Short mmCIF file of C-alpha atoms and ligand atoms in Angstrom, two decimals:
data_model
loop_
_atom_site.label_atom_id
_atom_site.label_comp_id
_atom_site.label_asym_id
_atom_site.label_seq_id
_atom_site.Cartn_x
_atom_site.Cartn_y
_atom_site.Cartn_z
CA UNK A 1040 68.60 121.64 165.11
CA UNK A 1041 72.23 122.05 163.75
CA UNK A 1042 74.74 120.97 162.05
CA UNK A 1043 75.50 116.77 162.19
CA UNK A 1044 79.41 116.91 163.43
CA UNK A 1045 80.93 113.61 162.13
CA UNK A 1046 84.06 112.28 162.68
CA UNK A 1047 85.70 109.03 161.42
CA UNK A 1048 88.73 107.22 161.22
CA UNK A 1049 90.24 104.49 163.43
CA UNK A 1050 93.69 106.43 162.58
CA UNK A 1051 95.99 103.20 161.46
CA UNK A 1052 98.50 103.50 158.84
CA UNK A 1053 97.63 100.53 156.91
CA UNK A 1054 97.09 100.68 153.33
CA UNK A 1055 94.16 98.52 152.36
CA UNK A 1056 93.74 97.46 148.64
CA UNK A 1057 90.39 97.62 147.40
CA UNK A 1058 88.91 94.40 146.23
CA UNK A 1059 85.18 95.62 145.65
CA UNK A 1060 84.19 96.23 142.28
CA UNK A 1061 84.08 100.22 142.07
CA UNK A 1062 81.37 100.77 139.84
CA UNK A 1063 79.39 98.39 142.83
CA UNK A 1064 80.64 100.32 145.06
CA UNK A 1065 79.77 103.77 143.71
CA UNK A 1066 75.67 102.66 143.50
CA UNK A 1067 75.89 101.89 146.75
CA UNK A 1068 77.69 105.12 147.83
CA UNK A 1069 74.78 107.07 145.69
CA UNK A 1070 72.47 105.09 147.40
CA UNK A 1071 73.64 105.49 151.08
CA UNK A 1072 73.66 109.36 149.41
CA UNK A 1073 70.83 110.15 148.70
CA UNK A 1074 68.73 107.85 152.06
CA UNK A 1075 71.10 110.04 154.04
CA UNK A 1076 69.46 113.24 152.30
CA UNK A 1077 66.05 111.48 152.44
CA UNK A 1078 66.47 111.03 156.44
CA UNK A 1079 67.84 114.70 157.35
CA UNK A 1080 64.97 116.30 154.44
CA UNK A 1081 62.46 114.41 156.57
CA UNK A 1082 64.46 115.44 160.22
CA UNK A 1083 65.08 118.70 159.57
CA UNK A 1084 61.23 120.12 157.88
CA UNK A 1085 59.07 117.71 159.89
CA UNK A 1086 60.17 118.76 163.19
CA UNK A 1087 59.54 122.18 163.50
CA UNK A 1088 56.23 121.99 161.97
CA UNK A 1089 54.98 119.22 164.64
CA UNK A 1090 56.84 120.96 167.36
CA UNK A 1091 54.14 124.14 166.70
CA UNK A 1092 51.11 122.35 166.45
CA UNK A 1093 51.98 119.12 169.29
CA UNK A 1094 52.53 120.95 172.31
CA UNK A 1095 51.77 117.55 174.71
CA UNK A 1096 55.01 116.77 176.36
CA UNK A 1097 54.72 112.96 175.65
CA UNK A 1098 54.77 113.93 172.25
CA UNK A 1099 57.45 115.86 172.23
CA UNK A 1100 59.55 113.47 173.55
CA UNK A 1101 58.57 111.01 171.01
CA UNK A 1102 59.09 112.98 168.09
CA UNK A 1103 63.18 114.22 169.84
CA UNK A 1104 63.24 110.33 170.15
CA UNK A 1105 62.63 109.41 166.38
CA UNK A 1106 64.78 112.85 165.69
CA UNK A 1107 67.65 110.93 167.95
CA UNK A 1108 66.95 107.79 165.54
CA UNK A 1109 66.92 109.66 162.43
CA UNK A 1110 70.25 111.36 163.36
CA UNK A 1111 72.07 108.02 164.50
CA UNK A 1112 70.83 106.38 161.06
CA UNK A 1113 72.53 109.59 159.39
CA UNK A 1114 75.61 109.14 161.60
CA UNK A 1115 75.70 105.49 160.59
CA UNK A 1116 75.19 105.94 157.21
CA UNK A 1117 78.17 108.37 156.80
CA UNK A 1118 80.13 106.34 158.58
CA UNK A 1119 79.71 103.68 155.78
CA UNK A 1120 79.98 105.79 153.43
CA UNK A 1121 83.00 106.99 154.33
CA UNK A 1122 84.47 103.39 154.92
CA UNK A 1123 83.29 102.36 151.56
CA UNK A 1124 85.24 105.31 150.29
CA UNK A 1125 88.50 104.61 151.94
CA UNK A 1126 88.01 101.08 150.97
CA UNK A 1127 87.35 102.32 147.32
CA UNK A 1128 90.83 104.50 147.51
CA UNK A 1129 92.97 102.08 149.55
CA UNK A 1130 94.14 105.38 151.72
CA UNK A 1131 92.89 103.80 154.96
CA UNK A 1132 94.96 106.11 157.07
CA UNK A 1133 93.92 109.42 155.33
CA UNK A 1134 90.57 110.26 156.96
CA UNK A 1135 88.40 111.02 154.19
CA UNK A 1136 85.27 111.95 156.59
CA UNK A 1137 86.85 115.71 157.69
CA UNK A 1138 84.77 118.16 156.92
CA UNK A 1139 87.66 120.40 154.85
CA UNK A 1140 89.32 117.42 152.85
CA UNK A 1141 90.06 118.80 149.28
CA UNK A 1142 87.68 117.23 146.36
CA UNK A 1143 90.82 117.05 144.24
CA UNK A 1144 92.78 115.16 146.90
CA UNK A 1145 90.03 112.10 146.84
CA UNK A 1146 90.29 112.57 142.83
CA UNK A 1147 93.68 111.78 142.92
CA UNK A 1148 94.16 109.22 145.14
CA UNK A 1149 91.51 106.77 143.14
CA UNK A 1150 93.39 103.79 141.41
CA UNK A 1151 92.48 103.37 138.14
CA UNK A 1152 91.93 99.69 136.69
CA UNK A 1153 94.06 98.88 133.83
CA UNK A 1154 92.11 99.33 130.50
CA UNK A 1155 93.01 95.52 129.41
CA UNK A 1156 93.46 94.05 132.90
CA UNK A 1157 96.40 92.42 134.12
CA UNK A 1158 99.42 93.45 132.96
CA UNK A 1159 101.31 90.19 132.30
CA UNK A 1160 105.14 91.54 132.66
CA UNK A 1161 104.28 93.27 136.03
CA UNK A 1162 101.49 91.26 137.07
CA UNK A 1163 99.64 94.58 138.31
CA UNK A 1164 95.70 95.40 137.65
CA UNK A 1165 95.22 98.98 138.94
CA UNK A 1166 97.65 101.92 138.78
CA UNK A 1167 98.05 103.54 142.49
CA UNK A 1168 98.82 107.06 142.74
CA UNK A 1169 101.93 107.36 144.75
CA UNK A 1170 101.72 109.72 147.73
CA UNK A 1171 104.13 110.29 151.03
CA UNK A 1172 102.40 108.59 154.01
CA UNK A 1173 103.38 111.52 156.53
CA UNK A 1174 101.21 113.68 153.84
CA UNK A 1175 97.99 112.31 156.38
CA UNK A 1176 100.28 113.78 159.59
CA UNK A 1177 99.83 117.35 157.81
CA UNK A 1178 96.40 116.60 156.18
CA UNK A 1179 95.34 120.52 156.60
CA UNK A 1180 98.23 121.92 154.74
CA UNK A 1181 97.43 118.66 152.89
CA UNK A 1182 93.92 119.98 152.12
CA UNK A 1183 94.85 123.17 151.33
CA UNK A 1184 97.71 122.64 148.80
CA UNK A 1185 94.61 120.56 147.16
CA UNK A 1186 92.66 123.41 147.33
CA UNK A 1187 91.88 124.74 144.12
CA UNK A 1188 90.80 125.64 140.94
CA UNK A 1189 90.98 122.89 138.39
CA UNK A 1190 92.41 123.85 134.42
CA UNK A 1191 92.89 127.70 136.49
CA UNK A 1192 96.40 128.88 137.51
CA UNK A 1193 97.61 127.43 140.96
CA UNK A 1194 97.78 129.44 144.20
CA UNK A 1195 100.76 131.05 144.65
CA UNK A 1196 102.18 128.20 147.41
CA UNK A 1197 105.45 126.99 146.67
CA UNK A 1198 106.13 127.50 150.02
CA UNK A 1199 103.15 124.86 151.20
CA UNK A 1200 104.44 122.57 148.99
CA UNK A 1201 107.99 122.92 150.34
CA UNK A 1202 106.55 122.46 154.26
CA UNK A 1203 104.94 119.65 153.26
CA UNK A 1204 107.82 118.03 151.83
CA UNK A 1205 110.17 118.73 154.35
CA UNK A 1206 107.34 117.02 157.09
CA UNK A 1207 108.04 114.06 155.06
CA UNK A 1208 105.23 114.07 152.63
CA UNK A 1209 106.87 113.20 149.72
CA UNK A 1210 106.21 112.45 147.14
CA UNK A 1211 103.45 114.93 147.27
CA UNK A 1212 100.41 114.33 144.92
CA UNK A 1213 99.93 115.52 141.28
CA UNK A 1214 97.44 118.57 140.58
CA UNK A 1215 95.48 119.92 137.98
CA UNK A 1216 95.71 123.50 137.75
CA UNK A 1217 98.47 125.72 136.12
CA UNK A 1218 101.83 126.67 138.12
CA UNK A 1219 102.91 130.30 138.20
CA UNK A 1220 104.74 130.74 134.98
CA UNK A 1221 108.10 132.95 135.00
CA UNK A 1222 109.32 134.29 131.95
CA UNK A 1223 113.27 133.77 132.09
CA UNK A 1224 114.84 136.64 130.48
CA UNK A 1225 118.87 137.26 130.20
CA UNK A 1226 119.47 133.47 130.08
CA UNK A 1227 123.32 132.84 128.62
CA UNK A 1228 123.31 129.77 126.43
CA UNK A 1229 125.90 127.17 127.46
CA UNK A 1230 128.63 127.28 128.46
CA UNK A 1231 128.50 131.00 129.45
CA UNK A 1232 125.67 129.95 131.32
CA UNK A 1233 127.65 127.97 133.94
CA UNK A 1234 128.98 131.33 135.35
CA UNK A 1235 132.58 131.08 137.54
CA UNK A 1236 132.38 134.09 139.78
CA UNK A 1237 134.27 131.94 142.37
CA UNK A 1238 137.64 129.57 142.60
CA UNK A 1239 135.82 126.98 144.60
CA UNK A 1240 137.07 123.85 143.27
CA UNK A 1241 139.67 125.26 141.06
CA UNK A 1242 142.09 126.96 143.73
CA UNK A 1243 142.83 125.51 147.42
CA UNK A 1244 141.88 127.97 150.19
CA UNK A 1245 142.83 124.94 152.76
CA UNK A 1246 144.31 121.41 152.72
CA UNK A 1247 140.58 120.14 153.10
CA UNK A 1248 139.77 121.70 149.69
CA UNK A 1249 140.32 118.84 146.76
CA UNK A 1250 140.52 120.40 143.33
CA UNK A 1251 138.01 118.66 140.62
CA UNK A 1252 140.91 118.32 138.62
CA UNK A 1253 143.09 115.91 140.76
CA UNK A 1254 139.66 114.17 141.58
CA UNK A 1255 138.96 113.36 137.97
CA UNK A 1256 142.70 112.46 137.86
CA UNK A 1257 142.45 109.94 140.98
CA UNK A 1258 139.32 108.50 139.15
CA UNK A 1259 140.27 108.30 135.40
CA UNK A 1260 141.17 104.60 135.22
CA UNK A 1261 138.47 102.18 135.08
CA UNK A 1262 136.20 104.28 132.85
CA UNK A 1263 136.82 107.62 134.05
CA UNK A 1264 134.37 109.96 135.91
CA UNK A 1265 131.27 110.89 133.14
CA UNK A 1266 128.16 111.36 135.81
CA UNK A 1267 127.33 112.12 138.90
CA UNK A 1268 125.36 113.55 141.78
CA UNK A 1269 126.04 115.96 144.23
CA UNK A 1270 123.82 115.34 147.28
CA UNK A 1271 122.86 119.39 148.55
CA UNK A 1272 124.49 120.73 146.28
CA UNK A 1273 123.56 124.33 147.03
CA UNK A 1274 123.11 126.49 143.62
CA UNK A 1275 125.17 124.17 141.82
CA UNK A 1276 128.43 125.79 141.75
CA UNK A 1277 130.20 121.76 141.75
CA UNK A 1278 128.03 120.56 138.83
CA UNK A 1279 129.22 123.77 137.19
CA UNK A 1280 132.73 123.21 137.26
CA UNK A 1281 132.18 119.32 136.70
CA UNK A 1282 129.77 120.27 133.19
CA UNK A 1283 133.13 122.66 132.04
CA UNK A 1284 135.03 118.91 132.39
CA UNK A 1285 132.20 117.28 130.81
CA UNK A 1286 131.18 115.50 133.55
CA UNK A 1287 127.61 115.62 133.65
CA UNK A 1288 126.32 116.01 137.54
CA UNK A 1289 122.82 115.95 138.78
CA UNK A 1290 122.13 118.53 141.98
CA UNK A 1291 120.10 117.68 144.76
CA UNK A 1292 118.36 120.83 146.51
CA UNK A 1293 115.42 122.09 147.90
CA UNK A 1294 114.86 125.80 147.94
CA UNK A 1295 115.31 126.36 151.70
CA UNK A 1296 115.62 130.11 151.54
CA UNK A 1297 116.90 130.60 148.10
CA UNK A 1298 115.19 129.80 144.39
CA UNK A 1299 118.14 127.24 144.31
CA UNK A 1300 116.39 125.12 141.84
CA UNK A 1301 115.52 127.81 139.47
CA UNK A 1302 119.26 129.22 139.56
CA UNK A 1303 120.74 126.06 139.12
CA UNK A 1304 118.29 125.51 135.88
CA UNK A 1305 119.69 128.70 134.70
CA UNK A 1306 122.89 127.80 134.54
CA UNK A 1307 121.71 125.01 132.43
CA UNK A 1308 122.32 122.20 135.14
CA UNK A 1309 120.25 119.45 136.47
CA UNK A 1310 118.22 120.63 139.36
CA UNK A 1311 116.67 117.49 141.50
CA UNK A 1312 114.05 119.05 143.88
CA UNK A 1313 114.25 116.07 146.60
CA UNK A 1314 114.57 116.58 150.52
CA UNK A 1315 117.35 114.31 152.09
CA UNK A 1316 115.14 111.67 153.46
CA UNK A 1317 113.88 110.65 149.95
CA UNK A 1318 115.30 107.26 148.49
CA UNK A 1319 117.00 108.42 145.72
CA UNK A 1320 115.54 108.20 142.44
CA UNK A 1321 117.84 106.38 140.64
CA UNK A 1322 118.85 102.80 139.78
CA UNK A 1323 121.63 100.92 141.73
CA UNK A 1324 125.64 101.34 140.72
CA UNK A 1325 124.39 104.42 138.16
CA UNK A 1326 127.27 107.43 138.95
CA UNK A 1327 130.84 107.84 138.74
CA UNK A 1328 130.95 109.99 141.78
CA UNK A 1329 128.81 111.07 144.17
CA UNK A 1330 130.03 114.84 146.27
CA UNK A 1331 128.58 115.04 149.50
CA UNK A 1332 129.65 118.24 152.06
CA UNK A 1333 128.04 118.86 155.48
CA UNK A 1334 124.81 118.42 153.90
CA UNK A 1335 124.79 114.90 154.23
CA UNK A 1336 125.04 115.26 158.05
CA UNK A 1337 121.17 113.62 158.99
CA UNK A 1338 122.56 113.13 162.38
CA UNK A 1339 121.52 115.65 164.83
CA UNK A 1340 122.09 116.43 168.85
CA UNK A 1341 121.40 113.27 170.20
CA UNK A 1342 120.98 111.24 167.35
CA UNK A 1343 121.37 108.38 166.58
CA UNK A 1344 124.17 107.00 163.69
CA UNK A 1345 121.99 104.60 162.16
CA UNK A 1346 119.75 107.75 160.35
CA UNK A 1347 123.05 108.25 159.00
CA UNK A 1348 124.17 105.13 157.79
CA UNK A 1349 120.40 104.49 156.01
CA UNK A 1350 121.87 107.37 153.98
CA UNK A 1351 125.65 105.83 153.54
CA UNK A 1352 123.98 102.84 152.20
CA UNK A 1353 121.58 104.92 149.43
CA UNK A 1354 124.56 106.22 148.65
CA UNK A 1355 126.80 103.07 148.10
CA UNK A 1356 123.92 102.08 146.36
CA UNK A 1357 123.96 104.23 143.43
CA UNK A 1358 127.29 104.17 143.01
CA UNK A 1359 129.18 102.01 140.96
CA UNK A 1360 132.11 100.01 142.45
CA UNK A 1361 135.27 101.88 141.10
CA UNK A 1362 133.33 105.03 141.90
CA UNK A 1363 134.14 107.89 144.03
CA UNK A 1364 132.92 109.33 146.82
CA UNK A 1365 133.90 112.67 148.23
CA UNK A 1366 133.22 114.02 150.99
CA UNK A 1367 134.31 117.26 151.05
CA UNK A 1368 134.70 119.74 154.13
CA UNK A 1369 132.22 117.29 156.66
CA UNK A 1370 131.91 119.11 159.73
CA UNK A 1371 132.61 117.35 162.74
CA UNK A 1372 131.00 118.96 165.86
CA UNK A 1373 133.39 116.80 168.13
CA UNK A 1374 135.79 113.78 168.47
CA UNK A 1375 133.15 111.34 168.70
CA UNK A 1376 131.34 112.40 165.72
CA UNK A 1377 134.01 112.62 163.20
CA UNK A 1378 135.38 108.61 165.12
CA UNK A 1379 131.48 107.85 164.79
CA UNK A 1380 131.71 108.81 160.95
CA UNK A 1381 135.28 107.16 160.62
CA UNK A 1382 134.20 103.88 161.50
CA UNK A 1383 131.05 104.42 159.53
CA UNK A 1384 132.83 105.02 156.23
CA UNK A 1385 135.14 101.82 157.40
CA UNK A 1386 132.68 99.76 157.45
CA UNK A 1387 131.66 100.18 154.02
CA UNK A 1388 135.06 99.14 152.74
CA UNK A 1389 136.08 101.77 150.74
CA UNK A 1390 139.55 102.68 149.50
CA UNK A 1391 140.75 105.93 151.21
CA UNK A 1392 142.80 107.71 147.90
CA UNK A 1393 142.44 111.25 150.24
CA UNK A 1394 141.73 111.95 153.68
CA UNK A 1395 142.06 114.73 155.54
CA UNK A 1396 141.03 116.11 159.01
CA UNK A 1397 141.78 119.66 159.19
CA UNK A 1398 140.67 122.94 160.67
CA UNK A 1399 139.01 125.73 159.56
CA UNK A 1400 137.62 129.16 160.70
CA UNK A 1401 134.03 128.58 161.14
CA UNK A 1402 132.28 130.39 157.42
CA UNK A 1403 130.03 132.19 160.06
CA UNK A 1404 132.68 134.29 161.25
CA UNK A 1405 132.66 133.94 164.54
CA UNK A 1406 136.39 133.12 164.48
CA UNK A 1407 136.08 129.45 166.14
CA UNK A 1408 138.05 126.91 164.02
CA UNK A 1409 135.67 123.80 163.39
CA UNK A 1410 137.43 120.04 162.82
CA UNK A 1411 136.29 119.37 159.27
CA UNK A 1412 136.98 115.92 157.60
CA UNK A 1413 137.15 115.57 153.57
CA UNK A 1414 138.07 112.72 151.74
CA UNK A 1415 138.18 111.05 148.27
CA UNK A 1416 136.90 107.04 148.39
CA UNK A 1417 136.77 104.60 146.14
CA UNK A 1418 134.02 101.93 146.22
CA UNK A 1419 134.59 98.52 146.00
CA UNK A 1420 133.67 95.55 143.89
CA UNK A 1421 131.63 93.12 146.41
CA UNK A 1422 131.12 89.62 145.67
C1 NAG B 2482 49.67 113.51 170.41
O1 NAG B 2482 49.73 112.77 169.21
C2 NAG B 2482 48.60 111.97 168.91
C3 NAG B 2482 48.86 111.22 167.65
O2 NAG B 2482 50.13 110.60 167.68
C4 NAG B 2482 47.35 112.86 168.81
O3 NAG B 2482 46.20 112.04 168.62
C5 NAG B 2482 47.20 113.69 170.04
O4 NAG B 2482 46.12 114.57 169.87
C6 NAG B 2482 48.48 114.44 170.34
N1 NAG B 2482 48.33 115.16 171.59
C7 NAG B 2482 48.25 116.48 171.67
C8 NAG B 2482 48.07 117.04 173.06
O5 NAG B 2482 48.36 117.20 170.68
C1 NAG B 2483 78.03 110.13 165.60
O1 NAG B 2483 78.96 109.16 166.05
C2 NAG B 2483 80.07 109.69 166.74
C3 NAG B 2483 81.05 108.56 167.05
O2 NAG B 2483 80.41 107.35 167.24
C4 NAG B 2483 79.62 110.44 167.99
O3 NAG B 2483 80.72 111.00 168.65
C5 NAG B 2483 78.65 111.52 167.58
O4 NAG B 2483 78.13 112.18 168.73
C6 NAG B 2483 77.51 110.93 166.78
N1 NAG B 2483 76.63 111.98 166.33
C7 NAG B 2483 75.33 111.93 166.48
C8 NAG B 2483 74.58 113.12 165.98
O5 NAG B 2483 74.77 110.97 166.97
C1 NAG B 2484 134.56 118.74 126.32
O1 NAG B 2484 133.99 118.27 125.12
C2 NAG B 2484 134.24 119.11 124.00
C3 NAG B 2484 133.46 118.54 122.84
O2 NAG B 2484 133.58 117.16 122.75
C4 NAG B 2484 135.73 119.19 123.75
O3 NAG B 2484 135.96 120.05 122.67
C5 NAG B 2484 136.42 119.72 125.00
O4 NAG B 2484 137.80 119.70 124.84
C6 NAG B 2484 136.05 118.89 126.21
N1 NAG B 2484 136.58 119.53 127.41
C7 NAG B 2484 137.26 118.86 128.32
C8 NAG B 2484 137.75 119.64 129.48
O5 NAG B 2484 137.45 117.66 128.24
#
């Protein structure tokens, strides 16, 4: 007699809010515990000793017959178990019944009642841990970036964390162990710090490069340009330039082959670690200006525009009308897609204070001239 193989989990996405009372809930669970150890303890020692001394067919098949019973009662009572669980969570689409879900995963996702019940401003009882619901798609990498030792240093799996994100679960959940620390020798203290190996966006190389200074120019009426965001922002070379202007600029990057995050902290800039498909994490009509470059370009072979527009609109969200947009060497594989993005950017109204389609040798070297588009917009006060 083996192992019971149990598998659960009808596999919806829906997220179910518990209504049972957990403490109710978590008798009940030790209960169903402890009868399901109670059945396999008598399954698994009374069989083989009647199976020596009975040797009559009949009863052999009446003892595998109550065996059969036993195991279905187990089955059943796992099943429940594990339903009262997801019930208990609220996760009804993670399947809590695998056999390598992380302890530490189930710890986190419990909601926790409020200490004083409702909350009368926001009306809520329970905090919910927040979670990315594609993190159940990748549940084994799920599992294993769960895997570990609590109050102990973490495993060294950045790059887990970094897969998962980019397959869309994000945000990923809280642990409780210790990152890697890295002591940061040689830092320069500000503004040294910022570092200006490079002209980029202080000297033209082509008409599609915009200086930061006739940026800030175009938007210093109407309260001037004091924060803002640049969306991929690579190692933070623009928020670099923009902090020597004292224009404080948040960087969004992930560290896709590079420790982008941790060179852009050591240059004393904002780091936001945040894959593209993530609403953004601020409050509507917040920056001055938001930069955008190729980066922004969700739209691949075959795609369709409107994964790009979800993005325009993020973006005209959290920027305030008189803002600025620039876009800033976009690369348009073809006619249609830079007509596509034209009528996109139309659509939203903006002022056009720059635009230029130009040409430039592809950065790979390969000689080919690419159509790039770059432009400075303004946004506009709706009613
Ligand atoms: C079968 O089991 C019964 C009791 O359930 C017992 O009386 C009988 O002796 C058993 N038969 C054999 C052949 O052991
Ligand atoms: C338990 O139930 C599942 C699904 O209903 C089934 O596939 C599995 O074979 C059952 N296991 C046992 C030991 O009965
Ligand atoms: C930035 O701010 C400092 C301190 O307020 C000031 O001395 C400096 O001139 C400013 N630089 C620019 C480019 O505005």
């Amino acid at each position: 007699m083996g192992s019971v193989s149990l598998k659960i989990g009808d596999g919806t996405a829906r997220f179910k809010k518990a209504t049972l009372c957990s403490s109710a809930v978590n008798i009940v669970m030790i209960f169903s515990v402890i009868t399901t150890n109670l059945f396999a303890l008598y399954a698994f020692t009374s069989s083989p000793k009647h199976t020596q001394i009975l040797h009559n067919n009949k009863n052999i098949s009446i003892i595998s017959e109550q065996v059969s019973i036993i195991l279905r009662e187990i089955n059943l009572s796992q099943k429940k178990l594990a339903q009262m669980e997801k019930e208990l969570l609220g996760y009804e689409s993670i399947d809590l019944s695998r056999p390598n879900i992380a302890n530490e995963l189930k710890m986190f996702l419990q909601h926790h009642q409020l200490p004083l019940g409702k909350d009368s401003r926001t009306g809520i009882t329970e905090m919910v841990p927040s979670v990315g619901h594609l993190c159940e798609k990748n549940s084994d990498l799920l599992s294993q970036y769960m895997s570990y030792k609590i109050n102990a240093p973490c495993n060294d799996d950045w790059s887990v964390a970094q897969k998962l994100i980019v397959k869309g679960c994000e945000p990923l959940p809280r642990r409780r162990c210790f990152s890697k620390t890295v002591s940061k020798v040689g830092l320069n203290p500000f503004p040294n710090s910022l570092w200006n190996p490079f002209v980029r966006f202080v000297k033209v190389k082509s008409k599609n490069d915009f200086l930061v200074d006739d940026v800030l120019d175009l938007g210093s009426s109407n309260g001037g340009v004091r924060i803002g965001f640049d969306i991929g922002g690579g190692s933070g070379t623009f928020a670099a330039r923009m902090a020597e202007r004292n224009v404080t600029v948040i960087t969004s990057t992930l560290n896709v082959d590079a420790p982008f995050s941790e060179f852009i902290a050591a240059r004393g800039l904002f780091p936001l670690y945040l894959s593209l498909d993530h609403r953004f994490p601020f409050y509507d009509n917040v920056f001055d200006l938001i930069h955008a470059s190729s980066a922004i370009d969700v739209v691949g072979v075959g795609g369709k525009i409107e994964k790009l527009e979800f993005l325009m609109f993020d973006i005209d969200r959290v920027l305030r009308a008189g803002g600025l947009l620039w876009i800033d060497n976009f690369y348009c594989a073809n006619e249609e897609k830079k007509q596509a993005l034209t009528r996109l950017i139309e659509k939203f109204g903006y002022k056009k204070l720059k635009w230029v389609v130009g040409e430039k040798v592809d950065s790979s070297g390969s000689g080919k001239s690419e159509v790039v588009l770059s432009a400075v917009l303004q946004k506009p006060v709706r009613a």
